[in-house]
């Protein structure tokens, strides 16, 4: 059994995992790239080793080097976090071959769920409902797909079997446009995954994207931790998640049915450790399996806030062969949690990534607030990795309290030096459809605009003056005190009355 963990990741998730290790009394090993010499995860760990140059393929994707470092440092377990090597069956196998515990599922479960066509047929055999589409595990030619399409019906989606997250996906509205869209999907899948294989699914329009967190140990126990609502996305990047889902709300019967189905899907591949089953839920509350993510997810904190379970600690215990500390009967969802992903990007300029040095941060704190971050003042945001700089998570007794708290927290949070999408989240918090929980997967792209925020926009010149002062005093710690609260209408009274009107 291991007492030392290597964290094969960076940024906020590496810090999150380091904290769990520390609380469990375990020793930690960090790895880092040239671009991350000054990173927080390096400072937090007991030991840290350089992997190589900044590009991921030369650093965080170097499974061979990471295993070598684990063996050299005496780490007995490797936590992959999310992204990078987290869902690579070959890496999980290489860990096992080196007698290292991969803190995640078995390689066979990663592989079975990694091929979306195999995942569909495997869970179907276990009685899990899937969206109508092509069946079986083999690859189908264009002519076979064209012959099957009318039976499925239009509109439909062409999806990459190696895909997930929307890459290599094409919407097809008629048989005429299908041949060229099949080619486009195959080309994109080939370029992204080195595998051009595709399958078909009927397109479900206006559906919600809701996922169920599960945990499974090596003793045959599998439990679910309720759902997360993930419909607020832009170009397949999630921006905000909440738990419970406002669509499921107090329909505990639906929650338990979806949870039981998620448990069955996990059992179908002999799943162990933390995982997530994604569902599409239509307006009549019919739900369909989409795919399983065989990793810890970015948005796991909202589930932690409402269930009280520390998912990362539980992952480590499970990997050490222990029994889970919870049974299904122990788990209850308490209150409401919302997570805003704070990205270094400009919401006023088509969400363009923003790089540069963070000069000042005023962190939001206070009751019911959690901030998971990998940055600090002085840290340089490089273009090499994703733009997530922190996650702002709030808890409230009710959804209304959580939204009020998120508004307050977004007001408090100041990051100077790079653009962030904080104004996007503030606009979202003011949106009537968000307040009412009435949104689906197309909301951000089709019905939401930053213009609404621009409308009542005030003269920003005082802020410019303050920032100029800040720049002049950047050497002094005092300068941070000058960051103003901004001229936004910060009164909650107007907002409260809106809320009440909406719920009359
Ligand atoms: C779908 C779908 C509708 N019908 N499948 C997107 C990423 C991947 N996890 C699966 N995804 C979807 N699959 C069927 N049969 C809707 C989505 C979807 C989506 C689609 C377009 C734009 C944004 C979206 C956000 C979430 C899910």
Coordinates of C-alpha atoms in Angstrom, one line a residue, residues 461-471 482-484:
X461 CA -12.8 56.1 -16.9
X462 CA -12.7 56.2 -13.0
X463 CA -11.7 52.5 -13.1
X464 CA -9.1 53.2 -15.8
X465 CA -7.7 55.9 -13.5
X466 CA -7.6 53.5 -10.6
X467 CA -5.8 50.9 -12.7
X468 CA -3.3 53.5 -13.8
X469 CA -2.7 54.3 -10.1
X470 CA -2.3 50.6 -9.4
X471 CA 0.2 50.2 -12.2
X482 CA -7.2 50.8 -4.3
X483 CA -9.1 48.3 -6.4
X484 CA -12.6 49.7 -6.5

